[in-house]
mmCIF file of C-alpha atoms in Angstrom:
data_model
loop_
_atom_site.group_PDB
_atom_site.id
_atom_site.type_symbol
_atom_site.label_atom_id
_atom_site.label_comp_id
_atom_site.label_asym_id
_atom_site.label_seq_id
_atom_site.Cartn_x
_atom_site.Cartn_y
_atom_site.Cartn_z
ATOM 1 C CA UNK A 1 20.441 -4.128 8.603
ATOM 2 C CA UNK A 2 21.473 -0.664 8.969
ATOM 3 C CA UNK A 3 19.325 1.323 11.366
ATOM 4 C CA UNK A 4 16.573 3.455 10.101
ATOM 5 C CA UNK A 5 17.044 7.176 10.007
ATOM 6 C CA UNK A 6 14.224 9.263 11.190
ATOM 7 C CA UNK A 7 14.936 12.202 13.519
ATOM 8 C CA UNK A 8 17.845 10.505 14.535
ATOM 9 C CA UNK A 9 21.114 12.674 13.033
ATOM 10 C CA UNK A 10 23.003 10.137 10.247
ATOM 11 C CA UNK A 11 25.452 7.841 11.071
ATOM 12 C CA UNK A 12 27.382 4.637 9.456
ATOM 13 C CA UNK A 13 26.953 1.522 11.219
ATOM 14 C CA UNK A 14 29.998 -0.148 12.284
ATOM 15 C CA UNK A 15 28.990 -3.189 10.896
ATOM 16 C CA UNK A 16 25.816 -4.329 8.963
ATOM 17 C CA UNK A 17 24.418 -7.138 11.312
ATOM 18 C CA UNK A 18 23.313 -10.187 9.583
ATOM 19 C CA UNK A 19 19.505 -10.910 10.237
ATOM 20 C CA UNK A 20 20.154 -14.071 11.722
ATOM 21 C CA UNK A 21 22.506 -12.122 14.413
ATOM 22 C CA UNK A 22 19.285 -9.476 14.675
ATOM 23 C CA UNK A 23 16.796 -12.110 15.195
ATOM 24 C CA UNK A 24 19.272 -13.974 17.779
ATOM 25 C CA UNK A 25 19.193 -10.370 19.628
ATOM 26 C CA UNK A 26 15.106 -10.013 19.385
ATOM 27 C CA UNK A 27 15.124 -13.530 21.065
ATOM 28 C CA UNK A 28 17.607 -12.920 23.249
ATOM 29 C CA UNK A 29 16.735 -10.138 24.582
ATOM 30 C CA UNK A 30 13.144 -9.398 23.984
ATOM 31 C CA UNK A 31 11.656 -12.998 23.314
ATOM 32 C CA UNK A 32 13.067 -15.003 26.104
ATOM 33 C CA UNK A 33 11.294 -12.155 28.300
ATOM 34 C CA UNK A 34 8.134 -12.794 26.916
ATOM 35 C CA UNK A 35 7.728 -16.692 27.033
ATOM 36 C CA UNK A 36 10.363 -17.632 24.808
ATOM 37 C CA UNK A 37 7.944 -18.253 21.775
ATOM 38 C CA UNK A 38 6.904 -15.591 19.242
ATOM 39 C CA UNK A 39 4.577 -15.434 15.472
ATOM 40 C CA UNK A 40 6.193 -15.632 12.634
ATOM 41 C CA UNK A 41 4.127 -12.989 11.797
ATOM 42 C CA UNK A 42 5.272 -10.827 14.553
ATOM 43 C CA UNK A 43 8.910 -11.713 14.311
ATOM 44 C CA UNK A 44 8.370 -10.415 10.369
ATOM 45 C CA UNK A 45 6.598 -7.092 11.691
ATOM 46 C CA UNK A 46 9.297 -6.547 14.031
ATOM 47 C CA UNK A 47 12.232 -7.088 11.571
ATOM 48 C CA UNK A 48 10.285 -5.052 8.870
ATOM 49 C CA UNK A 49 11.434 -1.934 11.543
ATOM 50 C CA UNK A 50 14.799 -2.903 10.716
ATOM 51 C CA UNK A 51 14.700 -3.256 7.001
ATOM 52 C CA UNK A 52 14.546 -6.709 7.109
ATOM 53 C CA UNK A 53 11.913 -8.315 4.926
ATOM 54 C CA UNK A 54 10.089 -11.337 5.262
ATOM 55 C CA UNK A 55 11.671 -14.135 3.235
ATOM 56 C CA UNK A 56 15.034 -13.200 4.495
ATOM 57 C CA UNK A 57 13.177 -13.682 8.051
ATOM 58 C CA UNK A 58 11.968 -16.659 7.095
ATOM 59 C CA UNK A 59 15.787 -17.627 5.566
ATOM 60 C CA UNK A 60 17.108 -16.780 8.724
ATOM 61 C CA UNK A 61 14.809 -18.251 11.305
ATOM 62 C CA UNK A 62 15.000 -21.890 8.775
ATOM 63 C CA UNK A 63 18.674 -21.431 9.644
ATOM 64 C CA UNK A 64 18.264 -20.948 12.829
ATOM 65 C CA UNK A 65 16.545 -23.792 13.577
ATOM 66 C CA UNK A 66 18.763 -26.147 12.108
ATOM 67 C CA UNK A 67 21.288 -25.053 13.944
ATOM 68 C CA UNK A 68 19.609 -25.819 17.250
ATOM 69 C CA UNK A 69 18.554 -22.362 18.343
ATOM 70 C CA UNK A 70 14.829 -22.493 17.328
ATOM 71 C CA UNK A 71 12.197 -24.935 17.956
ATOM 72 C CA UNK A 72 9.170 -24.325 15.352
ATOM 73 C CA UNK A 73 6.119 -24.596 17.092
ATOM 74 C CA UNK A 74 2.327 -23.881 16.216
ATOM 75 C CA UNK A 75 0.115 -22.022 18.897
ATOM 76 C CA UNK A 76 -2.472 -19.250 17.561
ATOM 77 C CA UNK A 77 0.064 -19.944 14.912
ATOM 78 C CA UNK A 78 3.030 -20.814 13.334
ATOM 79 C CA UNK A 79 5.996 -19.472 15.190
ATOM 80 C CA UNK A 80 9.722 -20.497 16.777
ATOM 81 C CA UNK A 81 10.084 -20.651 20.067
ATOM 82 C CA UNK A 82 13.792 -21.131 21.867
ATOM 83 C CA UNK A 83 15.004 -24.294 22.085
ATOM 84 C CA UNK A 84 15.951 -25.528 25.616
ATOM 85 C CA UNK A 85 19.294 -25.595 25.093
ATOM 86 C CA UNK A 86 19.732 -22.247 24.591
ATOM 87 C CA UNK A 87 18.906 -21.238 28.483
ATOM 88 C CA UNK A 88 22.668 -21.518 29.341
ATOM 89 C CA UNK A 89 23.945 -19.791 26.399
ATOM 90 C CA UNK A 90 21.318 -16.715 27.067
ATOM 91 C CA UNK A 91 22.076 -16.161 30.645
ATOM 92 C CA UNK A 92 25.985 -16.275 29.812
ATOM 93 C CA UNK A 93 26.060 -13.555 27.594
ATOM 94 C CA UNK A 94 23.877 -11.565 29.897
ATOM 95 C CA UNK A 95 26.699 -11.638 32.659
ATOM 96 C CA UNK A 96 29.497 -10.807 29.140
ATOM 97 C CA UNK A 97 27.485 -8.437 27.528
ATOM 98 C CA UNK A 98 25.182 -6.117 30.115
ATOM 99 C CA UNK A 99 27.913 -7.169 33.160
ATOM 100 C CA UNK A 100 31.006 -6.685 32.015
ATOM 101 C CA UNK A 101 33.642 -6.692 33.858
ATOM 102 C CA UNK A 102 36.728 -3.865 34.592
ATOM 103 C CA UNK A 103 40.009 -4.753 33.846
ATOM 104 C CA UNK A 104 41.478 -8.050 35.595
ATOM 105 C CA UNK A 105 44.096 -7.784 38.260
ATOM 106 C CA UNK A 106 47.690 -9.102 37.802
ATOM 107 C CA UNK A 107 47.817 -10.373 41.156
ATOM 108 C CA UNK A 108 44.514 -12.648 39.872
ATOM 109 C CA UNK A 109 46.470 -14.867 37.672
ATOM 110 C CA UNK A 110 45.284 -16.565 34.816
ATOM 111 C CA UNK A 111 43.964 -19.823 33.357
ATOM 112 C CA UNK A 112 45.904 -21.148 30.967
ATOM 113 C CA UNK A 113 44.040 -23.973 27.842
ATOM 114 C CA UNK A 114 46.267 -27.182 26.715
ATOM 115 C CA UNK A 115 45.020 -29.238 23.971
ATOM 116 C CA UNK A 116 45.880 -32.035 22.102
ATOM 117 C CA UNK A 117 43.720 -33.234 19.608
ATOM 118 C CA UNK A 118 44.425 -36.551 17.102
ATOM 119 C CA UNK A 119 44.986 -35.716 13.229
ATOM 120 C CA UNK A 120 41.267 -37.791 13.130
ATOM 121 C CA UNK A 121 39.580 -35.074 14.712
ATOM 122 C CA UNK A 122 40.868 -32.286 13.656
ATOM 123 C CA UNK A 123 37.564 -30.641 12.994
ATOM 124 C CA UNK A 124 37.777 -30.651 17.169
ATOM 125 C CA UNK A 125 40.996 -28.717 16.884
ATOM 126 C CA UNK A 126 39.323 -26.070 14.864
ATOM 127 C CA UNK A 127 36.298 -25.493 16.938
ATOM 128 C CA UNK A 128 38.819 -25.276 20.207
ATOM 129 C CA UNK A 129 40.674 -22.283 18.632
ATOM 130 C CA UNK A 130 37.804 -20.740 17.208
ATOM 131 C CA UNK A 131 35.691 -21.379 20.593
ATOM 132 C CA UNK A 132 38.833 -19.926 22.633
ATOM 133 C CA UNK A 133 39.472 -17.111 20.731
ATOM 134 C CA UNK A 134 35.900 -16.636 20.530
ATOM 135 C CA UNK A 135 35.976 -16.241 24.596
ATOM 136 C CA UNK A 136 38.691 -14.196 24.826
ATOM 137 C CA UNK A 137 41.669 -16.088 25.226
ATOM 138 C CA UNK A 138 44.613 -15.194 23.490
ATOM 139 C CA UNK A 139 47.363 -18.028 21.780
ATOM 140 C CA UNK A 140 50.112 -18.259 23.593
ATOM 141 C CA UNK A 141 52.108 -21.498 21.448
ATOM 142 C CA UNK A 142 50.455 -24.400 19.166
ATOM 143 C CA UNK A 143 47.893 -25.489 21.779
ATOM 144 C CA UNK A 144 48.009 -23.255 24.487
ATOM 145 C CA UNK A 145 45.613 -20.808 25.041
ATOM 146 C CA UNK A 146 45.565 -18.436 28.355
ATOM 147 C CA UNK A 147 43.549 -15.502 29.516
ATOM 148 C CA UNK A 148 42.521 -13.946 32.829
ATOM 149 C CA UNK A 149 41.973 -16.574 35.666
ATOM 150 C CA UNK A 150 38.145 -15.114 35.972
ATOM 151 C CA UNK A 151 37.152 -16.558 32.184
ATOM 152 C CA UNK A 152 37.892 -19.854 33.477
ATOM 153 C CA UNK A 153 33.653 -20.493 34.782
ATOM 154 C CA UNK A 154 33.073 -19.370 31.503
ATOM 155 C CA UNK A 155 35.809 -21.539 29.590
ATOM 156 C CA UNK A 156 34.633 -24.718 32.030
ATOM 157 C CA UNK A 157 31.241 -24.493 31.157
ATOM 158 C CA UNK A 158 31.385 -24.269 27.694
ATOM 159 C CA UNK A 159 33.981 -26.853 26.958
ATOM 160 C CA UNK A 160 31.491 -29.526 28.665
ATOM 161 C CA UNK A 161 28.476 -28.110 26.401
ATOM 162 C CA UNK A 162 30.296 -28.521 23.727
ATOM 163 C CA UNK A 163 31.691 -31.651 24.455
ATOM 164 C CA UNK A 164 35.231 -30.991 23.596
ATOM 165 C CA UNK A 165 36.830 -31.192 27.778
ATOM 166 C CA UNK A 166 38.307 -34.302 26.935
ATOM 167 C CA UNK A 167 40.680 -32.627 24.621
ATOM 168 C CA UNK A 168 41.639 -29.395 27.180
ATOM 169 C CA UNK A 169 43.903 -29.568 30.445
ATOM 170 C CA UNK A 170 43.325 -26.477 32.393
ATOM 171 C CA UNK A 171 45.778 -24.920 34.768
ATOM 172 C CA UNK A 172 45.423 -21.811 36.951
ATOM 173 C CA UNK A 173 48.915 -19.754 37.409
ATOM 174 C CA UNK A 174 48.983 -17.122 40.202
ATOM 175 C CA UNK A 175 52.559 -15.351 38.079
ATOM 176 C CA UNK A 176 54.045 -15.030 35.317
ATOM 177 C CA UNK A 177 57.707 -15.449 35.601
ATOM 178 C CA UNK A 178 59.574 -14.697 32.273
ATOM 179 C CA UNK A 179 61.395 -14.301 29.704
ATOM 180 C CA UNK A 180 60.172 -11.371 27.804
ATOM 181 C CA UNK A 181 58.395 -8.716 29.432
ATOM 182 C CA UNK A 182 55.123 -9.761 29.631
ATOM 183 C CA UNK A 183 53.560 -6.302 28.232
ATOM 184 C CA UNK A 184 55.182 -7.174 24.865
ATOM 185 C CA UNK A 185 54.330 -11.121 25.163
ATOM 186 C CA UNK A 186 50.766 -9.810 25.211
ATOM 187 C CA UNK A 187 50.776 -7.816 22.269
ATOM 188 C CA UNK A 188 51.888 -10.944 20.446
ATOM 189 C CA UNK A 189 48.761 -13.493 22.566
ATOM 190 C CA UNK A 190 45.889 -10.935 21.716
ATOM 191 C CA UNK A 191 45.350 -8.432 18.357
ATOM 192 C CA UNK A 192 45.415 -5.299 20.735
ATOM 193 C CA UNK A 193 44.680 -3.076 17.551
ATOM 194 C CA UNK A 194 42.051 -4.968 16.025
ATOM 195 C CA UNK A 195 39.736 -4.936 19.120
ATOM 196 C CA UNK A 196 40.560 -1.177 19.827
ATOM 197 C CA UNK A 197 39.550 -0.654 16.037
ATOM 198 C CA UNK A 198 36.049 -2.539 16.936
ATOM 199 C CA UNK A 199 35.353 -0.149 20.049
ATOM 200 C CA UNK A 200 36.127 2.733 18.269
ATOM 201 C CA UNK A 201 33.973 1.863 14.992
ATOM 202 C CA UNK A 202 31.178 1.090 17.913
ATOM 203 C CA UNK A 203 31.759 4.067 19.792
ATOM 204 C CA UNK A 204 31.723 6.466 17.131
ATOM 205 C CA UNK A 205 28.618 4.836 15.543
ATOM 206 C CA UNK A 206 26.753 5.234 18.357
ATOM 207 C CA UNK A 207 27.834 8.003 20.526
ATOM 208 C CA UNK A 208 26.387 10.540 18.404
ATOM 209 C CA UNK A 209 22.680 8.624 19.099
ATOM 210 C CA UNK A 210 23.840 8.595 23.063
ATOM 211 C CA UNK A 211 24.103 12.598 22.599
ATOM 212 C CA UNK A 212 21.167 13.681 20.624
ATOM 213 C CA UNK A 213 18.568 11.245 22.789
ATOM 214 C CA UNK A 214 19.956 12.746 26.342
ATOM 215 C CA UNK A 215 18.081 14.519 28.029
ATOM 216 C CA UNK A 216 14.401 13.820 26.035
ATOM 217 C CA UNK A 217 11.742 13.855 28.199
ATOM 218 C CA UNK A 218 10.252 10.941 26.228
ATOM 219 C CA UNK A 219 11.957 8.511 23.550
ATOM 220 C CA UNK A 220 9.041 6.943 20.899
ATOM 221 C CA UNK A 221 9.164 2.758 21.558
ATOM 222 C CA UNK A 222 9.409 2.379 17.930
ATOM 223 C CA UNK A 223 12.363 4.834 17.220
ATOM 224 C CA UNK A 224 14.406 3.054 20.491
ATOM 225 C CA UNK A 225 13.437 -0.374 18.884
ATOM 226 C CA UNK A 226 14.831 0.720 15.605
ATOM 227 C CA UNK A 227 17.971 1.743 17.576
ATOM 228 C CA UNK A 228 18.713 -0.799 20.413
ATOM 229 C CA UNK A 229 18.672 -3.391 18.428
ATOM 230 C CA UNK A 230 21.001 -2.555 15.280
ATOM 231 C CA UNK A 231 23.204 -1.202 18.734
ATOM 232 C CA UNK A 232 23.407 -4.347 20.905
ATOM 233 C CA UNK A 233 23.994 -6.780 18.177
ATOM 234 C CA UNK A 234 26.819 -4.510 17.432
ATOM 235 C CA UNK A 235 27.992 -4.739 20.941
ATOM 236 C CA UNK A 236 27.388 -8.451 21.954
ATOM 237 C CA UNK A 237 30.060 -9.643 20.667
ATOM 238 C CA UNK A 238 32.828 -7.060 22.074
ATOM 239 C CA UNK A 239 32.710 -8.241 25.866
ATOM 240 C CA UNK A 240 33.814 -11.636 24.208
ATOM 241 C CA UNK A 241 36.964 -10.417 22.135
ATOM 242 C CA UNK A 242 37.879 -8.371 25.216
ATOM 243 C CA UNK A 243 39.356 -11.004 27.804
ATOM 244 C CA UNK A 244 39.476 -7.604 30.354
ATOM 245 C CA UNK A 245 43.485 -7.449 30.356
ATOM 246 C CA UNK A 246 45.026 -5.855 33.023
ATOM 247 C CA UNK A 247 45.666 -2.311 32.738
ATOM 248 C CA UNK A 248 49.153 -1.885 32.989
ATOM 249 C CA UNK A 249 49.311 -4.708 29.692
ATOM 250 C CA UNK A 250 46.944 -2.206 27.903
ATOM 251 C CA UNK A 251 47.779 0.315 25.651
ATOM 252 C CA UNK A 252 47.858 3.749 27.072
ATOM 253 C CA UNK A 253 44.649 5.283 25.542
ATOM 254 C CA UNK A 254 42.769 1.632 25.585
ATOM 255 C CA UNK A 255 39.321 2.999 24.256
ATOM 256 C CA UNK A 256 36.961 -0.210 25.614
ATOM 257 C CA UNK A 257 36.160 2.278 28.953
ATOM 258 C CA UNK A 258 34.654 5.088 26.717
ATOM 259 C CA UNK A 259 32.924 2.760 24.273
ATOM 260 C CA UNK A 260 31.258 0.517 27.358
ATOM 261 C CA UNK A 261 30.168 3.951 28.575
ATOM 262 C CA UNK A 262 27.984 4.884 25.204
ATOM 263 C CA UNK A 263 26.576 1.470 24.962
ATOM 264 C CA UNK A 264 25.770 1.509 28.927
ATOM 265 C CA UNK A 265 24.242 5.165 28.476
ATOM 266 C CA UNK A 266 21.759 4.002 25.005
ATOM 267 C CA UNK A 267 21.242 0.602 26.885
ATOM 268 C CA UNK A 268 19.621 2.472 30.055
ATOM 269 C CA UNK A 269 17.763 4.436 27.507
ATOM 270 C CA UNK A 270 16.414 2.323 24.815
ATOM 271 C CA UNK A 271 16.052 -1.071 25.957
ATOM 272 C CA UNK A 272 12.809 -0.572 28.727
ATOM 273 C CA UNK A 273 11.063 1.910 25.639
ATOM 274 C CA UNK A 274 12.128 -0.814 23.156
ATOM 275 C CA UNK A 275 10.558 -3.762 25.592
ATOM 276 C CA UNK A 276 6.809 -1.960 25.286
ATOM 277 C CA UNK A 277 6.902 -1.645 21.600
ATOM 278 C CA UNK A 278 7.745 -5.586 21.666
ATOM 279 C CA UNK A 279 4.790 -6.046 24.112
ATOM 280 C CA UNK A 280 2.726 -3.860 21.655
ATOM 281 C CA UNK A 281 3.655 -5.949 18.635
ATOM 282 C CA UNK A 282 3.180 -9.389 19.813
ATOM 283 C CA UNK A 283 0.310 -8.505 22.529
ATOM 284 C CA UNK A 284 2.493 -10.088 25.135
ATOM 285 C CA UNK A 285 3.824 -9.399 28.344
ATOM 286 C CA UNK A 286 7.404 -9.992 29.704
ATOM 287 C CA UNK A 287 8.261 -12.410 32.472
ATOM 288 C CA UNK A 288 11.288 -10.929 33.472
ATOM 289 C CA UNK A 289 12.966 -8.197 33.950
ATOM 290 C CA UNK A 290 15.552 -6.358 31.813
ATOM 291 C CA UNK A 291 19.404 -7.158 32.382
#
């Protein structure tokens, strides 16, 4: 839900996050660190910081585990723990989301997505688009999909865990050769506008929070919690819309640089602060260290 005002000057969200996509981001980021397995209980005393209440926890986490992310599991209680299955997923979007690259190069190439999937299966067909786009890659023609040659680790390994790489040829091309000029081609492969409106709704969100928290000797655990959260489920998905174009196909005033910057500046100082209060809640202690 929205974040909580306290001290913290008002501001709109960008978005409201579903809790589903909150709890995915206490797990993800928080949860994993700590053994992978947290209280129902604590999960609902954690979510009450983000107005969240209980039964829509308990909607959301039911959801969850049908759809494969949570295991339920009963230790000095009930609780959901990550399912195994979700280790690859995890440590993928912590290279998108907290390692995000600069622009590509031209002279990198790119890898370039054929499909061809039977009338039978067209559910298949569906998930490729939506699982393509979702990565980054922009639509070239009915069935081909390309982006910059680094997504293609990324495009590789989820195709197999999905099971659809019997449907997808992929090709690597060092040049693009003609017709049209390929700044204009691009415009047409990728919504330029609609994920420069996205940074900008995140950046001016959560710049003002950047500003007001620099500089303070001390930020409470509870206030960052309240913050880093609502702020990187907002931001998770950004590094995936953005296949990292290369600059001179970019607009001229591309805004992704400036917005990376506010979410790198609140992520350096809410996420260790937000990390006790989790300890403090649950009684645990983390296992890893912070992206």
């Amino acid at each position: 839900m929205s974040p909580r005002m306290s001290s913290h000057v008002a501001r709109v969200p960008e978005s409201t996050p579903r809790p589903s996509s909150l709890i995915h981001t206490v797990y993800g980021e928080f949860v994993r660190r700590l053994g992978g397995w947290i209280s129902i209980a604590d999960l609902i005393a954690l979510m009450a910081e983000l107005d969240v209440d209980g039964p829509a926890v308990r909607s959301a986490t039911s959801r969850l585990k049908k759809a494969g992310t949570l295991l339920q599991e009963r230790r000095t209680g009930t609780g959901y723990r990550l399912a195994p299955a979700m280790k690859p997923v995890f440590e993928e979007g912590d290279r998108r989301i907290f390692h995000s690259l600069e622009p590509a190069e031209l002279a990198d190439g790119w890898v370039i997505a054929v499909f061809s999937v039977p009338e039978s299966e067209r559910a298949h067909r569906h998930q490729l688009r939506s699982r393509l786009s979702w990565l980054g890659f922009g639509n070239a023609a009915p069935g081909v999909w390309l982006a910059p040659a680094r997504l293609l680790p990324d495009a590789r390994r989820l195709l197999e865990r999905l099971g659809l790489s019997a449907y997808v040829h992929l090709f690597l091309s060092a040049e693009y050769v003609g017709f049209a000029e390929l700044r204009t081609a691009v415009a047409d492969w990728w919504d330029l506008p609609a994920i420069e409106a996205q940074y900008a709704a995140f950046a001016d969100t959560w710049r003002p929070v950047a500003e007001e928290l620099r500089g303070q000797d001390r930020i409470d655990p509870v206030e960052a919690f309240r913050d880093y959260v609502p702020m990187l489920t907002g931001w998770r998905r950004l590094p995936y819309l953005d296949p990292g174009l290369p600059e001179p196909l970019l607009p001229a005033d591309w805004n992704a640089v400036p917005a990376r910057a506010v979410f790198t500046e609140l992520h350096g100082l809410l996420a260790e602060p937000s990390l006790r209060y989790v300890e403090k809640v649950t009684g645990l202690s983390h296992h890893q260290e912070l992206p």
